[in-house]
PDB file of C-alpha atoms and ligand atoms in Angstrom:
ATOM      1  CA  UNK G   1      -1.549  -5.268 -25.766  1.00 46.00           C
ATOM      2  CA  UNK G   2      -1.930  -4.193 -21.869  1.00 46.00           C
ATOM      3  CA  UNK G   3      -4.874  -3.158 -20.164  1.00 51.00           C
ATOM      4  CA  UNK G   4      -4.648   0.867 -19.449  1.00 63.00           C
ATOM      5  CA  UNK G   5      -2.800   1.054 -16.029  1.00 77.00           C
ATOM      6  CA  UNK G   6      -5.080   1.702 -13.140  1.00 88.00           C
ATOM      7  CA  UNK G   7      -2.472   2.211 -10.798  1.00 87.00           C
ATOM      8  CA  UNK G   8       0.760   4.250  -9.775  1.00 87.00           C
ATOM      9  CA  UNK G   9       3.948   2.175  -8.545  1.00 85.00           C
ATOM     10  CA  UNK G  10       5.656   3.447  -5.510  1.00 88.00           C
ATOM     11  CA  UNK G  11       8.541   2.228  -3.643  1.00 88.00           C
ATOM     12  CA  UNK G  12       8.300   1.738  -0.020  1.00 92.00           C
ATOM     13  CA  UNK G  13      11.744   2.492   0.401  1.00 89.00           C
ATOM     14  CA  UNK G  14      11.431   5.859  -0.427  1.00 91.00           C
ATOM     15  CA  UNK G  15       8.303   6.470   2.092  1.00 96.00           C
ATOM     16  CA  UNK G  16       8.858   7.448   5.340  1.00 97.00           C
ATOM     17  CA  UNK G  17       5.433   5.322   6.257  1.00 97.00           C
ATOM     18  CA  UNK G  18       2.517   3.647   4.364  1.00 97.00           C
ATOM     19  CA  UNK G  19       1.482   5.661   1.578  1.00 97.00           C
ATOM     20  CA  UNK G  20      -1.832   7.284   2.215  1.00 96.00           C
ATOM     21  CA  UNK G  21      -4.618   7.077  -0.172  1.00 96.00           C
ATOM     22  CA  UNK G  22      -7.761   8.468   0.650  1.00 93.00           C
ATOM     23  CA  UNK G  23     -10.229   6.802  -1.901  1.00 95.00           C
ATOM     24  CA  UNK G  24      -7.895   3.930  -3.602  1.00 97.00           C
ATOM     25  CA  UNK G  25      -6.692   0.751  -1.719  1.00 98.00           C
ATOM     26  CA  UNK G  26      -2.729   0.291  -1.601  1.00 98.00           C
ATOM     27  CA  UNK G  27      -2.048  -2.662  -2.465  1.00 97.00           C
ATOM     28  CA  UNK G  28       1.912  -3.796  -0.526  1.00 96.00           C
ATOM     29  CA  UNK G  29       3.135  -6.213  -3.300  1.00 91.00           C
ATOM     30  CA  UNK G  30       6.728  -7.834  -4.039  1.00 85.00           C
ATOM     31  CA  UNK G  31       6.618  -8.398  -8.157  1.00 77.00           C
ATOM     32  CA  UNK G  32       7.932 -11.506  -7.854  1.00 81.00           C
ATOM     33  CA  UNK G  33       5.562 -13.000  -5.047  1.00 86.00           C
ATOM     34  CA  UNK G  34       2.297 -15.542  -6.621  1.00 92.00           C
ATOM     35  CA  UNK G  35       0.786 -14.996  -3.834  1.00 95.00           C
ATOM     36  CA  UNK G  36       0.849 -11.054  -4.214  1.00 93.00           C
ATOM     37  CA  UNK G  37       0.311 -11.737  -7.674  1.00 92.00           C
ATOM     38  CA  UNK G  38      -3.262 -12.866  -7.268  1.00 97.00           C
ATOM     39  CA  UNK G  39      -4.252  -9.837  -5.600  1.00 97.00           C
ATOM     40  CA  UNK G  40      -3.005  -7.742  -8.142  1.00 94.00           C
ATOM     41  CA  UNK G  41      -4.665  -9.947 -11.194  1.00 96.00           C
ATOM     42  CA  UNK G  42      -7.808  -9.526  -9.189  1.00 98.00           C
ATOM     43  CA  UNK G  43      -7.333  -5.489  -9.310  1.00 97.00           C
ATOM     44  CA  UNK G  44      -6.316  -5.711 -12.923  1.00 93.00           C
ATOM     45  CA  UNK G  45      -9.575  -7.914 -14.178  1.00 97.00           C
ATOM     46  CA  UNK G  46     -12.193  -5.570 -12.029  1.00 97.00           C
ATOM     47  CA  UNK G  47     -10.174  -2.297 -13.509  1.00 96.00           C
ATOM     48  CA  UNK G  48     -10.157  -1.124  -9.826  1.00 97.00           C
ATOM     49  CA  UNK G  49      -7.980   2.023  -9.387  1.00 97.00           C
ATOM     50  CA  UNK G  50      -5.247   1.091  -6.750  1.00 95.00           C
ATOM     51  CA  UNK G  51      -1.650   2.447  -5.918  1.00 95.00           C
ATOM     52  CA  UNK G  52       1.056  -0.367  -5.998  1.00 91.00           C
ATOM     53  CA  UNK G  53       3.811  -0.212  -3.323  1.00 92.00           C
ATOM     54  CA  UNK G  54       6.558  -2.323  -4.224  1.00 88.00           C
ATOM     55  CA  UNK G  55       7.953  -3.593  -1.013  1.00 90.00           C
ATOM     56  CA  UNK G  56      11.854  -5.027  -1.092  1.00 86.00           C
ATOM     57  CA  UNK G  57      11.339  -7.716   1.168  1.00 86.00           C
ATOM     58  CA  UNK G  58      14.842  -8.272   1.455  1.00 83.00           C
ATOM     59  CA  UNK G  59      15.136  -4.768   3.514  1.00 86.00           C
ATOM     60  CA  UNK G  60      11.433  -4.158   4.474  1.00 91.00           C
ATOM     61  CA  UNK G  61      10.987  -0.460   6.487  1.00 94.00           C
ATOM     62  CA  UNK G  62      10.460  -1.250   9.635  1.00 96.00           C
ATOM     63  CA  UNK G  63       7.136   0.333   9.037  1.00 97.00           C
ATOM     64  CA  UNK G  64       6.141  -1.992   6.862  1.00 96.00           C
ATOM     65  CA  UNK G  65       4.726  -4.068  10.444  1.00 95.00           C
ATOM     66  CA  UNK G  66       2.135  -1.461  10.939  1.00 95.00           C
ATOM     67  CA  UNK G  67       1.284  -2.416   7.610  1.00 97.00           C
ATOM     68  CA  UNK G  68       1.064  -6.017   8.321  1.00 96.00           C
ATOM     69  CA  UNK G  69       2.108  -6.994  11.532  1.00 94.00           C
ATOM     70  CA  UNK G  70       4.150 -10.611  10.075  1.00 92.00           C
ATOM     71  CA  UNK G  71       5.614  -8.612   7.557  1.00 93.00           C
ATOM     72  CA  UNK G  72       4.470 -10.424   4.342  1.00 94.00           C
ATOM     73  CA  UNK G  73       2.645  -9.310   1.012  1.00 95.00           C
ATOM     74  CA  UNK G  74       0.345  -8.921   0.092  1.00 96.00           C
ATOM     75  CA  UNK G  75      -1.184  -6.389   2.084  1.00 98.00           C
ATOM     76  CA  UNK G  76      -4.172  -4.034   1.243  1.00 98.00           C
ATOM     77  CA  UNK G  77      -5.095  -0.989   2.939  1.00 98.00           C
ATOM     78  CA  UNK G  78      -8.478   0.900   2.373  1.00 97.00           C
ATOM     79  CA  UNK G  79     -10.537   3.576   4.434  1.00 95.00           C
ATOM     80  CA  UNK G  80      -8.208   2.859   7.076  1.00 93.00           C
ATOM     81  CA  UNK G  81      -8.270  -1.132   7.008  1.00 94.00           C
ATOM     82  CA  UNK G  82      -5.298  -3.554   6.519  1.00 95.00           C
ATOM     83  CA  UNK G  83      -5.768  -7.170   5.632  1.00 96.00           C
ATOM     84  CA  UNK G  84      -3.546  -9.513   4.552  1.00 96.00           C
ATOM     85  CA  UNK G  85      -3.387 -13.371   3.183  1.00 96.00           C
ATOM     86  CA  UNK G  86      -4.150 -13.345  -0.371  1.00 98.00           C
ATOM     87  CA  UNK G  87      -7.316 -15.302  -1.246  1.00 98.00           C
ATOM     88  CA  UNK G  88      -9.077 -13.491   1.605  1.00 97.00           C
ATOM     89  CA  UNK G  89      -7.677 -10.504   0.033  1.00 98.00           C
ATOM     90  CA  UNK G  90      -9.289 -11.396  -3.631  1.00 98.00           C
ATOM     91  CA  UNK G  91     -12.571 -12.696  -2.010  1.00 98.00           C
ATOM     92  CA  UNK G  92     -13.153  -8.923  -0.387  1.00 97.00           C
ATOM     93  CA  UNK G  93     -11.608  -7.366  -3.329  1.00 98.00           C
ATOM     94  CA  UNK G  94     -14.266  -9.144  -5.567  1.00 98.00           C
ATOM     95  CA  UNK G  95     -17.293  -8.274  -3.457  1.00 97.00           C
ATOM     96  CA  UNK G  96     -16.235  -4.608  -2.436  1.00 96.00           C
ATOM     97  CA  UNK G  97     -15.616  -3.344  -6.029  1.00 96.00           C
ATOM     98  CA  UNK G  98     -16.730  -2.849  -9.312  1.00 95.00           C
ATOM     99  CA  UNK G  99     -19.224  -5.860  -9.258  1.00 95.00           C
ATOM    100  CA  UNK G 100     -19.822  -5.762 -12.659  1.00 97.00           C
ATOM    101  CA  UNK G 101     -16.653  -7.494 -13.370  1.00 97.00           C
ATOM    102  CA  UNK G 102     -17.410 -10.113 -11.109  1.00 98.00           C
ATOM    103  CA  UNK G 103     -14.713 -13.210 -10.390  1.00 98.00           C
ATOM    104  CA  UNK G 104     -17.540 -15.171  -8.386  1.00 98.00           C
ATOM    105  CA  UNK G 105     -19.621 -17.021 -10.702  1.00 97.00           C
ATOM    106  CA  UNK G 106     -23.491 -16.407 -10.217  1.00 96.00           C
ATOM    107  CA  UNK G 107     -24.528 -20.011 -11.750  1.00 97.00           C
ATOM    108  CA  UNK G 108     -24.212 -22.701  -8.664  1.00 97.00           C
ATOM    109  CA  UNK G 109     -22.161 -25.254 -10.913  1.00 97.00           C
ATOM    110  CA  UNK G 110     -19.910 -22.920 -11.810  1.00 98.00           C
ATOM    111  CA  UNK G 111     -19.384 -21.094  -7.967  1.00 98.00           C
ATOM    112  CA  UNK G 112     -19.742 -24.679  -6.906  1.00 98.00           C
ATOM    113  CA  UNK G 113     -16.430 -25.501  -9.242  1.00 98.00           C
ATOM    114  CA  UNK G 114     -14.842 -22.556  -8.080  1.00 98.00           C
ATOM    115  CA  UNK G 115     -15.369 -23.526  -4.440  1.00 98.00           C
ATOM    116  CA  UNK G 116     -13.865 -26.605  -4.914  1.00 98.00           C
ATOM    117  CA  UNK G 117     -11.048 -25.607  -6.737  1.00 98.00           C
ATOM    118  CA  UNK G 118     -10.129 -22.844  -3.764  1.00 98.00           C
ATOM    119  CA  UNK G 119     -10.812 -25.644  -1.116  1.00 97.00           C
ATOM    120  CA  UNK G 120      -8.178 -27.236  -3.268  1.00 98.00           C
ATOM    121  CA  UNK G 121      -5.650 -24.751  -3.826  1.00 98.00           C
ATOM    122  CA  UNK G 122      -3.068 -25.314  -1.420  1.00 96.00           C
ATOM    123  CA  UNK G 123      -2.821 -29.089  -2.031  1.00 97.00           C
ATOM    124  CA  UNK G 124      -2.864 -28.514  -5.568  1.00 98.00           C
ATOM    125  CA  UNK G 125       0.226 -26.144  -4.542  1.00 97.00           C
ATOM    126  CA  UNK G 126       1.809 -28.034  -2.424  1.00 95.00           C
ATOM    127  CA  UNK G 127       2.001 -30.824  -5.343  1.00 97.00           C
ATOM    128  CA  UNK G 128       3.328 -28.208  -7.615  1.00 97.00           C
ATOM    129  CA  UNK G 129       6.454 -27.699  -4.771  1.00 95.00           C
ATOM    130  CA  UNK G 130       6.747 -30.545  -4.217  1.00 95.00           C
ATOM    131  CA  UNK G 131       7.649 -31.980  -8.024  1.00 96.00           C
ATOM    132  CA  UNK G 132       9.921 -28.833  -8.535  1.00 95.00           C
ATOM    133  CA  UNK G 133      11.612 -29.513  -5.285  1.00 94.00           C
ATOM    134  CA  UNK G 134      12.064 -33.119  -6.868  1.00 93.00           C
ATOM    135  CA  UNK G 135      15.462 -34.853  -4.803  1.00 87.00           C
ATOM    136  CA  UNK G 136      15.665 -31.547  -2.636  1.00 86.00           C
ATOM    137  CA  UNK G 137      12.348 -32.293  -0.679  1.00 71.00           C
ATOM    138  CA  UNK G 138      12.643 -28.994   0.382  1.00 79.00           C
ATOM    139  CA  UNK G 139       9.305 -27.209   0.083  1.00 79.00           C
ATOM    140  CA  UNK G 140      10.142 -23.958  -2.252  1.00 88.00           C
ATOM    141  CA  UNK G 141      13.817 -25.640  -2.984  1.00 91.00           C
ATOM    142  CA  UNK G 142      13.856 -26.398  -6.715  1.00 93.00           C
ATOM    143  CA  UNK G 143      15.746 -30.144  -7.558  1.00 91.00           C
ATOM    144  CA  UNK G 144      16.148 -32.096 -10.201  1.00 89.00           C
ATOM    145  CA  UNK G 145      14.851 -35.843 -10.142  1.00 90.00           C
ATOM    146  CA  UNK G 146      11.499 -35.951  -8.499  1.00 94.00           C
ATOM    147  CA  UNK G 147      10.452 -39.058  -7.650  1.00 94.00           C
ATOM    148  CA  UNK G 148       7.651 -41.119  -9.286  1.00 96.00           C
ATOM    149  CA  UNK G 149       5.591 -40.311  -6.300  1.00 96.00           C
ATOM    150  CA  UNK G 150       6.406 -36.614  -6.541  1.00 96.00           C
ATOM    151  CA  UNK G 151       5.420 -36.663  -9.918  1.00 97.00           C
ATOM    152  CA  UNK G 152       2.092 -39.052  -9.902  1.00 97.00           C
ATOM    153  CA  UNK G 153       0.828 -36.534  -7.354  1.00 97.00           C
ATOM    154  CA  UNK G 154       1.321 -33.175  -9.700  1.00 98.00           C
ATOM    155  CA  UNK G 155       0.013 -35.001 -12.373  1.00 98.00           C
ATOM    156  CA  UNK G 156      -3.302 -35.882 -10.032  1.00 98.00           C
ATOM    157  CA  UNK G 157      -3.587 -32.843  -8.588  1.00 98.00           C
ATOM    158  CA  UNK G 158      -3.531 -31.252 -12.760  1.00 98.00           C
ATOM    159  CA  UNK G 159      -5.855 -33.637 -13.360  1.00 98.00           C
ATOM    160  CA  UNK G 160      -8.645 -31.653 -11.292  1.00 98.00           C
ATOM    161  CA  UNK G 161      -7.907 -28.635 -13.379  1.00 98.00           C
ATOM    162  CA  UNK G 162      -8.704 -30.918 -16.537  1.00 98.00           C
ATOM    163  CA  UNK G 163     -11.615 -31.921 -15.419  1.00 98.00           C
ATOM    164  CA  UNK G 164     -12.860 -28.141 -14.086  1.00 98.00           C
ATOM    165  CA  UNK G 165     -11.987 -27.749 -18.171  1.00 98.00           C
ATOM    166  CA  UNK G 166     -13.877 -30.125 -19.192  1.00 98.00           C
ATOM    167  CA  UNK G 167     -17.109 -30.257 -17.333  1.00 98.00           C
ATOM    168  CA  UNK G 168     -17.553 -26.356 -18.068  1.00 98.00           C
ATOM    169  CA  UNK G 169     -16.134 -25.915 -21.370  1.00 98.00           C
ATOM    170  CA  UNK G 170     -13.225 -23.755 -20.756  1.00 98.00           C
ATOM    171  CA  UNK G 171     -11.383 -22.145 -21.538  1.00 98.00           C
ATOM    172  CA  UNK G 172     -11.486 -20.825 -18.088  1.00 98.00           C
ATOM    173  CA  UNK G 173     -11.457 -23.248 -14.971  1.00 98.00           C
ATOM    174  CA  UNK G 174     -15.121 -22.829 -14.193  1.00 98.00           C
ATOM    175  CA  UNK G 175     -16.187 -22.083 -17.843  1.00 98.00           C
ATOM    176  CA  UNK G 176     -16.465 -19.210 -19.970  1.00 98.00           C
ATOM    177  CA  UNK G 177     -15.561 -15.996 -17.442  1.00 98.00           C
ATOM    178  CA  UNK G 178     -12.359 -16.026 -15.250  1.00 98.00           C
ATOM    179  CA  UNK G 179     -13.171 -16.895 -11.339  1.00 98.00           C
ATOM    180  CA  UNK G 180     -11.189 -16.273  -8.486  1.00 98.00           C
ATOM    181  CA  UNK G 181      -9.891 -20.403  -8.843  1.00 98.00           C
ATOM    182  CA  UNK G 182      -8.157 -18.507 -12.005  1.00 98.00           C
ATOM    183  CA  UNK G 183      -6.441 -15.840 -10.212  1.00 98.00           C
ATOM    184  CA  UNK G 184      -5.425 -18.369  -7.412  1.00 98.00           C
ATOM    185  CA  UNK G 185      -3.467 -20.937  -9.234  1.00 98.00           C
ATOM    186  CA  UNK G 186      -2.109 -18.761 -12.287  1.00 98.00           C
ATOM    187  CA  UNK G 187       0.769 -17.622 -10.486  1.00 96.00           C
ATOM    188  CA  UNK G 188       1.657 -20.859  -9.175  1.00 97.00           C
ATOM    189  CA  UNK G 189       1.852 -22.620 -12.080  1.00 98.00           C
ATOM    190  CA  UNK G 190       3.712 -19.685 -14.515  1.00 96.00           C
ATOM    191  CA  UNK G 191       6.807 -20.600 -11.721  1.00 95.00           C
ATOM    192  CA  UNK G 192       6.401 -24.749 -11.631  1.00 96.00           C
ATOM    193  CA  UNK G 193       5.932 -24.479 -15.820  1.00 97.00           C
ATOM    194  CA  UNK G 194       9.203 -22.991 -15.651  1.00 96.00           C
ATOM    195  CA  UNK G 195      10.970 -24.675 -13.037  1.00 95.00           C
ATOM    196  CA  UNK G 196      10.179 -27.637 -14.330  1.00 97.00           C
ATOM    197  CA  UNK G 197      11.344 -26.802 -17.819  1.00 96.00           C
ATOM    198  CA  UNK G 198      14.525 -24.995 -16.970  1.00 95.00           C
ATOM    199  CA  UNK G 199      15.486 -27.699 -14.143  1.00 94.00           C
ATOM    200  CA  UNK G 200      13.760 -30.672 -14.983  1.00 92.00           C
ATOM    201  CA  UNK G 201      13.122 -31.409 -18.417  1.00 93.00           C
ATOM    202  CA  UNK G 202       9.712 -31.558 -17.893  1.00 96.00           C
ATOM    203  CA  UNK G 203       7.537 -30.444 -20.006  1.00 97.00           C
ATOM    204  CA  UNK G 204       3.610 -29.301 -18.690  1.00 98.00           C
ATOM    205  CA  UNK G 205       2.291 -28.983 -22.102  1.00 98.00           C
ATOM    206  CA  UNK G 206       2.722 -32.257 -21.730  1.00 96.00           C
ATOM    207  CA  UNK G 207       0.264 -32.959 -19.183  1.00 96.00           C
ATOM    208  CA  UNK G 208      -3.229 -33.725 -18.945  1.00 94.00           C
ATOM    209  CA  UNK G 209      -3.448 -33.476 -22.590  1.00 95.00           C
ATOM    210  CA  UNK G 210      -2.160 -30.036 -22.681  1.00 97.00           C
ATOM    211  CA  UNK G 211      -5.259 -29.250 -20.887  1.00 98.00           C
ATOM    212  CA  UNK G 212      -3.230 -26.899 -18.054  1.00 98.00           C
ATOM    213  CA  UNK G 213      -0.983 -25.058 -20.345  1.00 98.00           C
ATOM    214  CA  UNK G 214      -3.846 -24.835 -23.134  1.00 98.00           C
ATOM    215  CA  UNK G 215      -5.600 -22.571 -19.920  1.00 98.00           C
ATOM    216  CA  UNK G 216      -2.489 -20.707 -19.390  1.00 98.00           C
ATOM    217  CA  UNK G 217      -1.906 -19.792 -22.222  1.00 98.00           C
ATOM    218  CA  UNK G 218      -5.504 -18.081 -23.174  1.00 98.00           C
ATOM    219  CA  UNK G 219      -4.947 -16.240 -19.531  1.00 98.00           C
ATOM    220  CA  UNK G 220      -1.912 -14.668 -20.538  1.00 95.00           C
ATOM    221  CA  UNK G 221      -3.782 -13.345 -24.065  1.00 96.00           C
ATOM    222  CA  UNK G 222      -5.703 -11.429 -21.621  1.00 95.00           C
ATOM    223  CA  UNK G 223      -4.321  -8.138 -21.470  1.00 91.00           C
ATOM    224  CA  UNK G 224      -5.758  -7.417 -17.567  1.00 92.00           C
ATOM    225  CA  UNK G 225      -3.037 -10.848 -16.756  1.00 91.00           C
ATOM    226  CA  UNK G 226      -0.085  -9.631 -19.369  1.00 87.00           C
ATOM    227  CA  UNK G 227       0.220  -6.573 -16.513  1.00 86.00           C
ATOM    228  CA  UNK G 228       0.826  -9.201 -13.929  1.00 87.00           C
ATOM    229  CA  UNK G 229       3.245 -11.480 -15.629  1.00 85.00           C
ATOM    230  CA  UNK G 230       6.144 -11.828 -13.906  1.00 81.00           C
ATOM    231  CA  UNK G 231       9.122 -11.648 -16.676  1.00 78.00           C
ATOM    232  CA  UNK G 232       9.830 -14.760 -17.421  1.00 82.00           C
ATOM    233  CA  UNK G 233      13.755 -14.250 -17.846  1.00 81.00           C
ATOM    234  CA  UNK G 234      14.458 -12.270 -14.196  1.00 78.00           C
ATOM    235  CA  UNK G 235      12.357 -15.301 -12.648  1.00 83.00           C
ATOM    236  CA  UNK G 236      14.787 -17.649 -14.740  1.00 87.00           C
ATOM    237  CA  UNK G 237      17.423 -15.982 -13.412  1.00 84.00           C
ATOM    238  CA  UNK G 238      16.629 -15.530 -10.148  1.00 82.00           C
ATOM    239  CA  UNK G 239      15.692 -19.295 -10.053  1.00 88.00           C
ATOM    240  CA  UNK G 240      18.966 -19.907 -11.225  1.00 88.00           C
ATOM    241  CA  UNK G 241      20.647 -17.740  -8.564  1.00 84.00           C
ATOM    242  CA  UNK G 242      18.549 -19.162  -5.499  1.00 83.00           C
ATOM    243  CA  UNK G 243      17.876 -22.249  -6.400  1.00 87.00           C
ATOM    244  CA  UNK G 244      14.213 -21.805  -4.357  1.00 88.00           C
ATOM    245  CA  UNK G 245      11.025 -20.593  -5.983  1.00 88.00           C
ATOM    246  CA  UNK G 246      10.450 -18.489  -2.719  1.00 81.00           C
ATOM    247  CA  UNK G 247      13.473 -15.612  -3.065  1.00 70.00           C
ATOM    248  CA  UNK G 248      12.651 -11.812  -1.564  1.00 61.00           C
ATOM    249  CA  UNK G 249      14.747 -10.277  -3.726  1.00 59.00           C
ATOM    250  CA  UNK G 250      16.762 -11.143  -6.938  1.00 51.00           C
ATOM    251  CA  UNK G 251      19.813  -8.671  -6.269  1.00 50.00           C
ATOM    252  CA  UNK G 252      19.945  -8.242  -2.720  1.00 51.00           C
ATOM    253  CA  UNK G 253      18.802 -11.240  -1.475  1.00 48.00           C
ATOM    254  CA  UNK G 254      21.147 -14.058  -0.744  1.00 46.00           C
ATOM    255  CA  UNK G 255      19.485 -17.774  -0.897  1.00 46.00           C
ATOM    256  CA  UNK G 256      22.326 -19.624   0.896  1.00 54.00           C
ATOM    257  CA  UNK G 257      22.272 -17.788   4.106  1.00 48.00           C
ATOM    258  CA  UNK G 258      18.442 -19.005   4.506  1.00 45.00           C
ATOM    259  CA  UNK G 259      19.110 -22.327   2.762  1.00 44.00           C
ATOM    260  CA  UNK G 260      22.630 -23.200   2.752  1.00 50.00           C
ATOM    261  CA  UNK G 261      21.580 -26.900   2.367  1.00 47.00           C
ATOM    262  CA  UNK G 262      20.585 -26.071  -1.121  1.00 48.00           C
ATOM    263  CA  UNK G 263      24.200 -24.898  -2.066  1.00 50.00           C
ATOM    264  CA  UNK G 264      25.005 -27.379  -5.338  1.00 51.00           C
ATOM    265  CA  UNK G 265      22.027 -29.092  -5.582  1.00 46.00           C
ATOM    266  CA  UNK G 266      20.985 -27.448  -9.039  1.00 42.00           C
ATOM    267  CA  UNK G 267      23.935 -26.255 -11.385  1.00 37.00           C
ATOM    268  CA  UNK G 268      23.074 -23.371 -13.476  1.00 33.00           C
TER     269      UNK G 268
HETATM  270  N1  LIG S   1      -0.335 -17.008   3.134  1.00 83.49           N
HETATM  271  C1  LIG S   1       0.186 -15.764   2.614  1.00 83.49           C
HETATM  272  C2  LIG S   1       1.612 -15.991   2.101  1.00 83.49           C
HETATM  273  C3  LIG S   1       2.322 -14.712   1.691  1.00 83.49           C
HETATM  274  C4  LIG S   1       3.832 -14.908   1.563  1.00 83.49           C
HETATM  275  O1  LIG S   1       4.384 -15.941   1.984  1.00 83.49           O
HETATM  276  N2  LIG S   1       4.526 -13.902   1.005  1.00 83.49           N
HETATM  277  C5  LIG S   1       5.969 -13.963   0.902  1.00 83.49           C
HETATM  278  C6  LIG S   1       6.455 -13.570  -0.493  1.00 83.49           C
HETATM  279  S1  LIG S   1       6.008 -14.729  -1.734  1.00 83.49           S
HETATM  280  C7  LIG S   1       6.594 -12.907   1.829  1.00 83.49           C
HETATM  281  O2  LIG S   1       6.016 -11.869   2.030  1.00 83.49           O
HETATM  282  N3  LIG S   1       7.778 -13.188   2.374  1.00 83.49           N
HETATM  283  C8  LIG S   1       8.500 -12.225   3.162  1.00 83.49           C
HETATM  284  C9  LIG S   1       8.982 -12.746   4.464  1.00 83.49           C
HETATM  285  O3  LIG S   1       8.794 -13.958   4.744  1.00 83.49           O
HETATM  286  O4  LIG S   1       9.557 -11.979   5.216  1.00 83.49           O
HETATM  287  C10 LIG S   1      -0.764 -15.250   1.539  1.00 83.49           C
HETATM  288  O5  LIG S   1      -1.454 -16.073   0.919  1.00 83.49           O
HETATM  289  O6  LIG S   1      -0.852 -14.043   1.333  1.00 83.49           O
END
């Protein structure tokens, strides 16, 4: 079951500049992009009534830079405001609305957690990359054969989440409510599970005990994440097509101009 849609989807391609929306904030999202898909999981869990621009980033408007000036989603605009980067994004998106749904914690183990897992995140990313890049070493490339190193460094990084599981009792990272560390690292991991399966042979169920895909898997019986799911099979596919987890757009967008070095490395 989904939650009850608290937004309207519009195209950006079919405005003549950013949509204006004099109470909600517009969120400027790609469907595709984890980092766009943190800000909209942080919408979805507070309920907060937004409009969703769906931006083709493979032919952005060219007034999508008044938007954001480097031409990236997410973007949200409110009262007049644009910001951009994405966990700065969910931070003021957390504090500005509906704080009764709050993805801070209030307890200081649990914020504490959270903290570290943020101050984490981009390691813990880069880790993820870097395994699904495997013989590529191309950051966002996806290879086959990582490297023991490749793969003793994912498998530390997990570790951190199985411990966050652990100390707090799940089934959440920082224990029984969802936190911003949640939203954060979500996306990331729905694309290296798959990767990894579809590319590697490598299975994340079975790491850390199951611990990481044991968390998944109770966020995506949440009805507030099953909006913001990417579908699994156009990922698979565009993965397939690409060969890169980072792709702007699955039918116009063509991987080998921007990474012609990754021509053959994968076969589909
Ligand atoms: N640090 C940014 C990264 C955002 C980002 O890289 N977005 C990609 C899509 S996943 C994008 O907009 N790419 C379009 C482009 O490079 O022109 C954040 O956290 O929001």
């Amino acid at each position: 079951m989904q939650a009850a849609r608290t937004f309207n989807i519009h195209h950006a391609a079919d405005l003549q500049g950013p949509l204006q929306s004099p109470s909600r904030p517009v969120l400027y999202t790609h469907t595709l992009c984890p980092y766009a898909q943190r800000v909209f999981l942080t919408l979805l869990y507070k309920a907060v009534p937004f409009e969703l621009v769906q931006v083709d980033l493979s032919d952005k408007p060219a007034w999508y830079r008044a938007v954001n000036p480097r031409g990236l989603v997410p973007a949200v605009v409110h009262q007049g405001e644009a910001c951009a980067e994405s966990l700065d994004l969910c931070r003021w998106i957390d504090g500005a609305f509906n704080t009764d749904a709050p993805l801070t914690p209030a307890a200081p183990a649990a914020r504490k957690q959270m903290d570290t897992l943020l101050s984490s995140t981009s390691c813990i990313v880069s880790a993820g990359l870097d395994i699904v890049a495997g013989s590529t070493a191309y950051q966002w490339g996806i290879g086959r054969q990582p490297s023991t190193a490749q793969v003793q460094r994912f498998e530390q990084q997990c570790s951190q989440l199985r411990s966050a599981l652990q100390q707090h009792g799940g089934p959440y990272l920082c224990g029984a409510q969802p936190t911003l560390a949640d939203v954060a690292l979500l996306p990331f991991f729905e694309r290296f599970r798959l990767a990894l399966q579809l590319f590697q042979d490598y299975d994340l169920a079975g790491v850390q005990g199951g611990a990481v895909t044991q968390w998944m898997d109770h966020l995506h019986k949440q009805p507030w994440c099953q909006t913001a799911v990417p579908d699994e099979e156009k990922l698979a596919e565009a993965f397939r097509q690409h060969k890169s987890l980072d792709f702007f757009d699955y039918v116009t967008y063509d991987a080998f101009k921007v990474h012609p070095h990754l021509l053959g490395d994968v076969s589909s």
